[in-house]
């Protein structure tokens, strides 16, 4: 998508459509009033007739409005003027782009009001628009054989108003927003693929293809023998029941001349989670194809860094495996030795994410990271605690936790910190090994993090539980692309450090 800015002179802009806002109860927004003056009051007449009330997300396409170069005006409802903050602004923008995508319009100028500057500065204005356009125009890579609806042809958006002093920031926002959108598409396409297509080997191939595309990106793939050489006993225990060979993926992005310690991102890449011998119940088990969303988020974050050419070093580690029941599968009570040397009693084979992550987190040490962040659809308990609205953050470092939560707020991809004090770790006691892989029903999202904490001592580490936020179930079933906006913002902020 190509983005441009307008400041004034909408009436003479050379675009196929102008999008104008109307507040609740037939009130033209101020940008719309200016446009209407050029149109000799035609828009006001139509609205005053009672044909367009301005309710949030409502749209109406007008054609051949006089006085304007554009052949069409798309009215979009902005809801109540009093409460027109960033959130309704985003909804109105998405509604407008959604409506444009159902037409043959290739270029549009959007004249929707901007919320107060403290809610949305010029950089985030540009970035949000590009992100919204990307996610609204996203189409699921389905395998339907019927005739699919025509694809959107929209290719150019002129947004505003932006004063000339803010143009550089807004354009930087467009570039970053385009990169976030591209990254979210990478994540969503991968996560939406079925488990029989998106296998550990497939993920590794995709990582390889990414590394071919970007000069600053290197990839290294460990096969089962390589994983064994690293003595990743927890990872191997998870994969041993599957016919699909595992892969350990290492991506190394070195942007600019950055010699600084890297940000290491670690992704849970369970391409299908049956639960193993501790088999899951059948309802919605298909959704466990999304159990590699953490891995997809790592590939997405690195895509963002590379597309936006961030001057940073970012290392991505992905533990990719399938969790299956089988004659060779790991059993409840089995004890394995992790790469860190610690022993683990596997009391529930469905708590497999923390097992593969533990070995990947240990591997992260060799990079002497500035910070390590793992991303995982780790627990149903996190969905119970926070629902689909917030990603769970657990960390051994207050600054890192605060930075992640702040990035989520700025990116409208929110996260909420849960406490991770030592009591939770005590719930992992085992009579037979250093600890067990489960800690009982209470505080389930946190005991999972407490397990990971056993492998991240001395590192600045945070864990993002995206079990509730990475995908929708039900009629909207599909990957959301979260927490890529949050991670992208976090990486941008890291470039500002001295
Ligand atoms: N992948 C699941 C977590 C999950 C559950 C993600 C629901 C998305 C929606 C994870 O591997 C798992 O099975 N966790 C168990 C842990 C339990 C056995 C301690 C869970 O949450 O039930
Ligand atoms: Mn599981
Ligand atoms: Zn899982």
Coordinates of C-alpha atoms and ligand atoms in Angstrom, one line a residue:
X1 CA 0.0 0.0 0.0
X2 CA 1.2 3.5 -0.9
X3 CA 0.6 6.3 1.6
X4 CA 0.6 10.0 1.2
X5 CA -0.5 13.0 3.2
X6 CA -2.9 15.8 2.5
X7 CA -3.1 19.1 4.5
X8 CA -5.7 21.1 2.7
X9 CA -7.4 21.3 -0.7
X10 CA -9.3 18.0 -0.6
X11 CA -11.7 19.2 -3.2
X12 CA -9.1 19.3 -5.9
X13 CA -7.2 16.1 -4.9
X14 CA -6.8 13.6 -7.7
X15 CA -8.2 10.5 -6.0
X16 CA -11.2 8.3 -6.8
X17 CA -12.9 8.7 -3.5
X18 CA -12.9 11.0 -0.5
X19 CA -13.8 9.5 2.9
X20 CA -15.6 12.0 5.2
X21 CA -16.8 11.5 8.8
X22 CA -20.2 12.2 10.3
X23 CA -20.7 12.2 14.1
X24 CA -23.7 10.6 15.8
X25 CA -27.1 12.4 15.2
X26 CA -26.4 13.8 11.8
X27 CA -23.5 16.1 12.7
X28 CA -20.8 16.7 10.1
X29 CA -17.3 16.5 11.4
X30 CA -15.2 19.6 11.0
X31 CA -13.1 18.2 8.1
X32 CA -16.4 17.2 6.4
X33 CA -17.8 20.7 6.8
X34 CA -14.8 22.1 5.0
X35 CA -15.3 19.6 2.2
X36 CA -19.0 20.3 2.1
X37 CA -18.4 24.0 1.6
X38 CA -16.6 23.0 -1.7
X39 CA -19.5 20.8 -2.5
X40 CA -22.0 23.6 -2.2
X41 CA -23.7 22.0 0.8
X42 CA -24.7 18.8 -0.9
X43 CA -23.3 16.5 1.8
X44 CA -25.2 18.4 4.5
X45 CA -28.4 18.2 2.5
X46 CA -28.1 14.4 2.3
X47 CA -27.3 14.0 5.9
X48 CA -30.0 16.4 7.1
X49 CA -32.6 14.4 5.0
X50 CA -32.0 11.7 7.6
X51 CA -30.2 9.1 5.4
X52 CA -27.0 8.9 7.4
X53 CA -27.1 9.2 11.2
X54 CA -23.3 8.8 11.7
X55 CA -23.4 5.7 14.0
X56 CA -20.1 4.1 14.6
X57 CA -18.9 2.1 11.6
X58 CA -21.9 2.9 9.4
X59 CA -20.9 3.8 5.8
X60 CA -22.7 5.4 2.8
X61 CA -21.2 5.8 -0.7
X62 CA -22.2 9.0 -2.6
X63 CA -21.4 9.5 -6.2
X64 CA -20.9 12.6 -8.3
X65 CA -20.9 15.1 -5.5
X66 CA -20.5 18.5 -7.2
X67 CA -17.5 20.7 -6.7
X68 CA -15.1 17.8 -6.0
X69 CA -12.5 16.3 -8.3
X70 CA -13.1 12.8 -6.8
X71 CA -16.1 10.9 -8.3
X72 CA -17.2 9.5 -4.9
X73 CA -17.6 10.5 -1.3
X74 CA -17.7 7.7 1.3
X75 CA -19.4 8.9 4.5
X76 CA -18.3 7.0 7.6
X77 CA -20.0 7.1 11.0
X78 CA -17.8 8.3 13.9
X79 CA -20.2 7.7 16.7
X80 CA -20.5 10.2 19.6
X81 CA -18.3 13.4 19.1
X82 CA -17.7 13.6 22.9
X83 CA -16.0 10.3 23.1
X84 CA -14.1 10.3 19.8
X85 CA -10.8 8.9 21.2
X86 CA -8.2 6.7 19.5
X87 CA -10.3 3.6 19.8
X88 CA -13.4 4.8 17.9
X89 CA -11.0 6.5 15.5
X90 CA -9.4 3.1 14.7
X91 CA -12.8 1.5 14.3
X92 CA -14.0 4.3 11.9
X93 CA -10.8 3.9 9.9
X94 CA -11.2 0.2 9.7
X95 CA -14.8 0.6 8.6
X96 CA -13.9 3.0 5.9
X97 CA -11.1 0.8 4.5
X98 CA -13.4 -2.2 4.7
X99 CA -16.0 -0.4 2.7
X100 CA -13.4 0.8 0.1
X101 CA -12.2 -2.8 -0.2
X102 CA -15.7 -3.8 -1.4
X103 CA -15.5 -1.3 -4.3
X104 CA -13.2 -1.0 -7.3
X105 CA -11.7 2.2 -5.9
X106 CA -7.9 2.2 -6.2
X107 CA -7.1 5.5 -4.5
X108 CA -8.8 7.3 -1.6
X109 CA -8.2 10.4 0.5
X110 CA -9.3 9.9 4.1
X111 CA -10.6 13.0 5.9
X112 CA -11.7 11.4 9.1
X113 CA -11.1 13.7 12.1
X114 CA -8.0 13.0 14.2
X115 CA -8.4 12.4 17.9
X116 CA -6.6 14.8 20.3
X117 CA -2.8 14.9 19.6
X118 CA -1.9 13.5 23.0
X119 CA -3.9 10.3 22.0
X120 CA -2.3 10.0 18.6
X121 CA 0.8 11.9 17.6
X122 CA 2.0 12.2 13.9
X123 CA 4.2 9.0 14.1
X124 CA 1.5 6.8 15.6
X125 CA -1.1 8.4 13.2
X126 CA 0.8 7.2 10.2
X127 CA 1.7 3.9 11.7
X128 CA -1.8 3.1 12.9
X129 CA -3.3 3.8 9.5
X130 CA -0.8 1.5 7.7
X131 CA -1.5 -1.2 10.3
X132 CA -5.2 -0.8 10.1
X133 CA -5.1 -0.9 6.3
X134 CA -2.9 -4.1 6.4
X135 CA -5.1 -5.9 8.8
X136 CA -8.4 -4.8 7.2
X137 CA -7.3 -5.9 3.8
X138 CA -5.9 -9.2 5.1
X139 CA -7.6 -12.3 3.5
X140 CA -7.2 -15.7 5.0
X141 CA -5.0 -18.0 2.9
X142 CA -7.8 -20.6 2.8
X143 CA -7.9 -23.8 0.8
X144 CA -11.5 -23.3 -0.5
X145 CA -12.0 -24.5 -4.1
X146 CA -15.1 -22.4 -4.9
X147 CA -15.0 -19.1 -6.6
X148 CA -13.5 -16.5 -4.2
X149 CA -14.8 -12.9 -4.0
X150 CA -12.7 -10.4 -6.0
X151 CA -9.6 -9.1 -4.2
X152 CA -9.5 -5.4 -3.1
X153 CA -7.8 -3.1 -5.6
X154 CA -7.1 -0.3 -3.2
X155 CA -3.5 0.7 -3.6
X156 CA -3.1 4.3 -2.5
X157 CA -4.4 6.1 0.7
X158 CA -3.9 9.8 1.2
X159 CA -4.4 10.5 4.9
X160 CA -4.5 13.7 7.0
X161 CA -4.6 16.3 8.2
X162 CA -1.0 16.5 9.0
X163 CA 0.8 19.8 9.3
X164 CA 4.1 20.2 7.4
X165 CA 6.1 20.0 10.6
X166 CA 4.7 16.6 11.3
X167 CA 5.1 15.1 7.8
X168 CA 8.4 13.4 8.5
X169 CA 7.1 11.7 11.6
X170 CA 3.9 10.6 9.8
X171 CA 5.9 9.2 6.9
X172 CA 8.1 7.3 9.2
X173 CA 4.9 6.0 10.8
X174 CA 3.6 4.8 7.4
X175 CA 6.9 3.0 6.8
X176 CA 6.8 1.3 10.2
X177 CA 3.1 0.6 9.9
X178 CA 3.6 -1.1 6.5
X179 CA 6.4 -3.2 8.1
X180 CA 4.1 -4.2 11.0
X181 CA 1.3 -5.1 8.5
X182 CA 3.7 -7.2 6.5
X183 CA 4.9 -8.9 9.7
X184 CA 1.3 -9.5 10.9
X185 CA 0.6 -11.1 7.5
X186 CA 3.5 -13.5 7.9
X187 CA 2.3 -14.4 11.4
X188 CA -1.3 -14.9 10.4
X189 CA -0.6 -16.8 7.3
X190 CA 1.6 -19.2 9.1
X191 CA -0.7 -19.6 12.1
X192 CA -3.8 -20.2 10.0
X193 CA -2.2 -23.0 8.1
X194 CA -3.4 -26.5 9.2
X195 CA -1.1 -28.7 11.2
X196 CA -0.6 -31.1 8.3
X197 CA 0.9 -28.3 6.2
X198 CA 2.7 -26.2 8.8
X199 CA 5.0 -28.8 10.3
X200 CA 8.3 -28.2 12.1
X201 CA 10.1 -28.8 8.8
X202 CA 7.8 -26.3 7.1
X203 CA 8.5 -23.6 9.7
X204 CA 12.3 -24.2 9.2
X205 CA 11.9 -23.8 5.4
X206 CA 10.0 -20.6 5.9
X207 CA 12.8 -19.3 8.2
X208 CA 15.3 -20.2 5.5
X209 CA 13.3 -18.4 2.8
X210 CA 13.2 -15.3 5.1
X211 CA 16.9 -15.3 5.5
X212 CA 17.4 -15.4 1.7
X213 CA 15.2 -12.3 1.4
X214 CA 17.1 -10.1 3.8
X215 CA 20.9 -9.6 3.7
X216 CA 21.1 -8.7 7.4
X217 CA 19.5 -12.0 8.3
X218 CA 21.3 -15.4 9.0
X219 CA 19.6 -18.7 9.7
X220 CA 20.8 -21.9 11.3
X221 CA 18.6 -25.0 11.6
X222 CA 19.2 -27.9 14.0
X223 CA 17.7 -31.2 13.1
X224 CA 17.0 -34.0 15.6
X225 CA 20.7 -35.0 15.8
X226 CA 21.6 -31.4 16.4
X227 CA 19.0 -31.0 19.1
X228 CA 20.4 -34.2 20.7
X229 CA 23.9 -32.7 20.5
X230 CA 22.7 -29.7 22.5
X231 CA 21.3 -32.2 25.1
X232 CA 17.8 -30.7 24.9
X233 CA 16.2 -33.5 26.9
X234 CA 13.0 -31.6 27.6
X235 CA 12.5 -30.7 23.9
X236 CA 13.2 -34.2 22.8
X237 CA 10.7 -35.6 25.3
X238 CA 7.9 -33.6 23.7
X239 CA 8.8 -34.6 20.1
X240 CA 9.5 -38.3 20.6
X241 CA 5.8 -39.3 20.1
X242 CA 5.5 -37.6 16.8
X243 CA 6.2 -38.9 13.3
X244 CA 7.1 -35.3 12.3
X245 CA 10.8 -34.6 12.9
X246 CA 11.5 -31.6 15.1
X247 CA 13.5 -28.5 14.2
X248 CA 15.4 -25.9 16.2
X249 CA 15.5 -22.6 14.3
X250 CA 18.1 -19.8 14.9
X251 CA 17.6 -16.5 13.2
X252 CA 20.1 -13.8 13.6
X253 CA 19.2 -10.3 12.4
X254 CA 22.1 -7.7 12.5
X255 CA 20.8 -4.3 11.5
X256 CA 23.1 -1.4 11.1
X257 CA 26.5 -1.7 12.7
X258 CA 25.0 -2.7 16.0
X259 CA 27.5 -4.3 18.2
X260 CA 25.2 -4.2 21.2
X261 CA 24.0 -7.2 23.1
X262 CA 21.0 -8.7 21.2
X263 CA 17.3 -8.9 22.0
X264 CA 16.6 -12.6 22.0
X265 CA 13.1 -13.7 21.1
X266 CA 12.1 -17.3 21.8
X267 CA 8.9 -18.8 20.3
X268 CA 6.9 -21.9 21.2
X269 CA 6.5 -23.7 17.9
X270 CA 4.1 -26.6 18.7
X271 CA 2.7 -27.2 15.2
X272 CA -0.1 -29.3 16.8
X273 CA -0.8 -30.0 20.4
X274 CA -2.9 -33.1 21.1
X275 CA -1.8 -33.0 24.7
X276 CA 0.2 -36.2 24.1
X277 CA -0.6 -39.2 26.4
X278 CA -2.4 -36.6 28.7
X279 CA -4.7 -36.3 25.7
X280 CA -6.9 -33.2 25.3
X281 CA -10.7 -33.3 25.1
X282 CA -12.0 -33.3 21.5
X283 CA -14.0 -29.9 21.5
X284 CA -12.0 -27.3 19.7
X285 CA -8.9 -29.4 19.5
X286 CA -8.4 -28.2 15.9
X287 CA -7.5 -24.8 17.4
X288 CA -4.3 -26.4 18.7
X289 CA -2.9 -25.9 15.2
X290 CA -2.5 -22.3 16.5
X291 CA 0.0 -23.6 19.2
X292 CA 2.9 -22.4 17.0
X293 CA 1.7 -18.7 17.2
X294 CA 4.6 -17.8 19.4
X295 CA 7.0 -19.1 16.8
X296 CA 5.0 -17.2 14.1
X297 CA 5.3 -14.1 16.2
X298 CA 9.1 -14.5 16.4
X299 CA 9.3 -14.8 12.6
X300 CA 7.0 -11.8 12.3
X301 CA 9.0 -9.6 14.7
X302 CA 12.2 -10.4 12.8
X303 CA 10.4 -9.6 9.6
X304 CA 9.4 -6.3 11.1
X305 CA 13.0 -5.5 12.2
X306 CA 14.3 -6.4 8.7
X307 CA 11.6 -4.6 6.7
X308 CA 12.0 -1.5 8.9
X309 CA 15.8 -1.9 8.7
X310 CA 16.1 -1.3 12.5
X311 CA 19.6 -0.7 13.7
X312 CA 19.5 -3.5 16.3
X313 CA 20.6 -7.1 16.7
X314 CA 17.6 -9.4 17.2
X315 CA 18.0 -13.2 17.6
X316 CA 15.0 -15.5 17.1
X317 CA 15.0 -19.0 18.6
X318 CA 12.2 -21.4 17.7
X319 CA 11.6 -24.8 19.2
X320 CA 9.3 -26.5 16.7
X321 CA 7.7 -29.9 17.4
X322 CA 4.4 -31.7 17.4
X323 CA 2.9 -33.1 20.6
X324 CA 1.4 -36.5 19.9
X325 CA 0.3 -39.7 21.8
X326 CA 2.2 -42.8 20.5
X327 CA 3.9 -45.9 21.7
X328 CA 7.1 -44.0 21.9
X329 CA 5.6 -40.9 23.4
X330 CA 6.7 -39.5 26.8
X331 CA 4.5 -40.7 29.7
X332 CA 3.4 -39.0 32.9
X333 CA 6.0 -39.7 35.5
X334 CA 8.9 -39.9 33.1
X335 CA 12.0 -37.9 34.2
X336 CA 14.2 -36.1 31.7
X337 CA 17.3 -34.0 31.9
X338 CA 17.1 -30.5 30.3
X339 CA 20.0 -28.8 28.5
X340 CA 20.6 -26.8 31.6
X341 CA 21.3 -30.1 33.5
X342 CA 18.3 -29.8 35.7
X343 CA 15.9 -32.8 35.9
X344 CA 12.2 -32.5 35.3
X345 CA 9.4 -34.9 36.2
X346 CA 6.8 -34.7 33.4
X347 CA 3.6 -35.2 35.3
X348 CA 1.4 -33.9 32.5
X349 CA 2.4 -34.3 28.9
X350 CA 0.0 -31.5 27.9
X351 CA 2.3 -29.0 29.7
X352 CA 4.7 -29.4 26.7
X353 CA 5.2 -25.7 25.8
X354 CA 7.2 -25.0 28.9
X355 CA 9.4 -28.0 28.2
X356 CA 10.4 -27.0 24.7
X357 CA 10.8 -23.4 25.8
X358 CA 13.1 -24.3 28.7
X359 CA 15.7 -25.8 26.5
X360 CA 15.4 -22.9 24.0
X361 CA 15.7 -20.3 26.9
X362 CA 18.9 -22.1 28.0
X363 CA 20.2 -21.9 24.5
X364 CA 19.7 -18.1 24.5
X365 CA 22.5 -17.7 27.1
X366 CA 25.2 -18.1 24.5
X367 CA 24.2 -14.8 22.9
X368 CA 24.8 -12.9 26.1
X369 CA 21.5 -11.2 25.5
X370 CA 20.5 -7.7 26.7
X371 CA 17.0 -9.2 27.2
X372 CA 15.2 -12.4 26.5
X373 CA 11.5 -12.5 25.7
X374 CA 9.6 -15.8 25.1
X375 CA 6.3 -15.8 23.3
X376 CA 3.9 -18.7 23.8
X377 CA 0.3 -19.9 23.7
X378 CA 1.2 -21.4 27.0
X379 CA -1.8 -21.9 29.3
X380 CA -5.6 -22.1 29.3
X381 CA -5.3 -20.5 32.7
X382 CA -4.0 -17.2 31.2
X383 CA -7.2 -17.1 29.0
X384 CA -9.3 -17.6 32.2
X385 CA -7.3 -14.8 33.9
X386 CA -7.2 -12.1 31.2
X387 CA -9.6 -13.3 28.5
X388 CA -8.8 -12.3 24.9
X389 CA -8.0 -8.6 25.8
X390 CA -4.6 -8.7 27.3
X391 CA -1.5 -10.7 26.7
X392 CA -0.1 -12.0 30.0
X393 CA 3.4 -10.6 30.9
X394 CA 5.5 -12.3 33.6
X395 CA 9.1 -11.2 34.2
X396 CA 12.0 -11.3 36.6
X397 CA 12.8 -7.7 35.6
X398 CA 10.6 -4.7 36.4
X399 CA 12.0 -2.4 33.7
X400 CA 11.5 -5.0 31.0
X401 CA 8.0 -5.8 32.1
X402 CA 7.2 -2.1 32.2
X403 CA 8.7 -1.5 28.7
X404 CA 6.6 -4.4 27.3
X405 CA 3.3 -3.2 28.9
X406 CA 4.1 0.4 27.6
X407 CA 4.7 -0.9 24.1
X408 CA 1.4 -2.7 24.2
X409 CA -0.4 0.5 25.2
X410 CA 1.2 2.5 22.4
X411 CA 0.5 -0.1 19.8
X412 CA -3.1 -0.8 20.9
X413 CA -2.1 -4.4 21.5
X414 CA -2.3 -4.5 25.2
X415 CA -0.6 -6.7 27.8
X416 CA -1.0 -7.0 31.6
X417 CA 1.6 -8.0 34.1
X418 CA 1.0 -10.9 36.5
X419 CA 3.1 -11.4 39.6
X420 CA 5.9 -13.9 39.6
X421 CA 7.1 -14.2 43.1
X422 CA 9.0 -17.2 44.5
X423 CA 5.9 -18.9 46.1
X424 CA 4.7 -19.9 42.7
X425 CA 7.9 -21.8 42.1
X426 CA 7.4 -23.8 45.2
X427 CA 4.2 -25.3 43.6
X428 CA 6.5 -27.2 41.2
X429 CA 8.0 -29.5 43.9
X430 CA 8.7 -33.1 42.8
X431 CA 9.6 -36.1 45.0
X432 CA 11.7 -37.6 42.2
X433 CA 13.3 -34.8 40.2
X434 CA 14.5 -31.2 40.6
X435 CA 10.9 -30.1 39.8
X436 CA 7.7 -31.1 38.1
X437 CA 6.4 -29.6 34.9
X438 CA 3.0 -28.6 36.5
X439 CA 2.1 -26.8 39.6
X440 CA -1.6 -27.6 40.2
X441 CA -4.7 -25.6 39.2
X442 CA -4.0 -22.5 41.2
X443 CA -2.3 -19.7 39.4
X444 CA -1.7 -21.9 36.4
X445 CA -0.4 -19.1 34.1
X446 CA 2.1 -18.1 36.7
X447 CA 3.3 -21.5 37.7
X448 CA 4.0 -22.1 34.0
X449 CA 6.2 -18.9 34.1
X450 CA 7.7 -20.1 37.3
X451 CA 8.9 -23.2 35.5
X452 CA 10.5 -21.1 32.8
X453 CA 12.1 -18.9 35.5
X454 CA 14.1 -22.0 36.6
X455 CA 16.0 -21.7 33.2
X456 CA 16.4 -17.9 33.0
X457 CA 18.2 -17.1 36.2
X458 CA 20.7 -14.3 35.7
X459 CA 19.0 -13.2 32.5
X460 CA 16.7 -10.2 32.0
X461 CA 13.7 -12.2 30.9
X462 CA 10.0 -11.8 30.2
X463 CA 7.4 -14.3 29.2
X464 CA 4.4 -13.3 27.0
X465 CA 1.4 -15.7 27.3
X466 CA -0.6 -15.2 24.2
X467 CA -3.0 -18.1 24.6
X468 CA -6.0 -15.7 24.8
X469 CA -4.8 -13.1 22.3
X470 CA -3.1 -14.8 19.4
X471 CA -6.2 -16.2 17.7
X472 CA -10.0 -16.1 17.7
X473 CA -12.1 -19.2 18.0
X474 CA -15.8 -19.5 16.8
X475 CA -17.1 -17.8 13.8
X476 CA -14.1 -15.5 13.6
X477 CA -11.7 -18.4 13.9
X478 CA -8.2 -17.3 12.8
X479 CA -5.0 -15.8 13.8
X480 CA -5.1 -12.2 15.1
X481 CA -1.5 -11.3 14.4
X482 CA -1.0 -10.3 18.0
X483 CA 1.4 -9.6 19.7
X484 CA 3.3 -8.4 16.7
X485 CA 2.3 -4.7 17.1
X486 CA 3.5 -4.8 20.7
X487 CA 6.8 -6.5 19.8
X488 CA 7.4 -4.2 16.9
X489 CA 6.9 -1.2 19.1
X490 CA 9.2 -2.7 21.7
X491 CA 11.9 -3.1 19.1
X492 CA 11.5 0.4 17.8
X493 CA 11.9 1.7 21.4
X494 CA 15.1 -0.3 21.8
X495 CA 16.7 1.6 18.8
X496 CA 16.3 4.8 20.8
X497 CA 18.5 3.6 23.7
X498 CA 22.0 5.1 23.9
Ligands
LIG1 N1 -1.3 -25.1 24.2 C1 -1.8 -25.3 25.5 C2 -2.4 -24.0 26.1 C3 -3.6 -23.4 25.5 C4 -4.8 -23.8 26.0 C5 -3.5 -22.5 24.5 C6 -6.0 -23.2 25.5 C7 -4.7 -21.9 24.0 C8 -5.9 -22.3 24.4 C9 -0.8 -25.8 26.5 O1 0.2 -26.7 25.9 C10 -1.5 -26.7 27.5 O2 -2.1 -27.6 27.1 N2 -1.5 -26.2 28.7 C11 -2.1 -26.9 29.8 C12 -1.2 -26.9 31.0 C13 -1.7 -27.8 32.1 C14 -1.6 -29.2 31.7 C15 -0.9 -27.5 33.3 C16 -3.4 -26.1 30.0 O3 -3.4 -24.9 30.0 O4 -4.4 -26.8 30.3
LIG2 MN1 -0.4 -28.7 25.8
LIG3 ZN1 0.5 -26.4 23.9

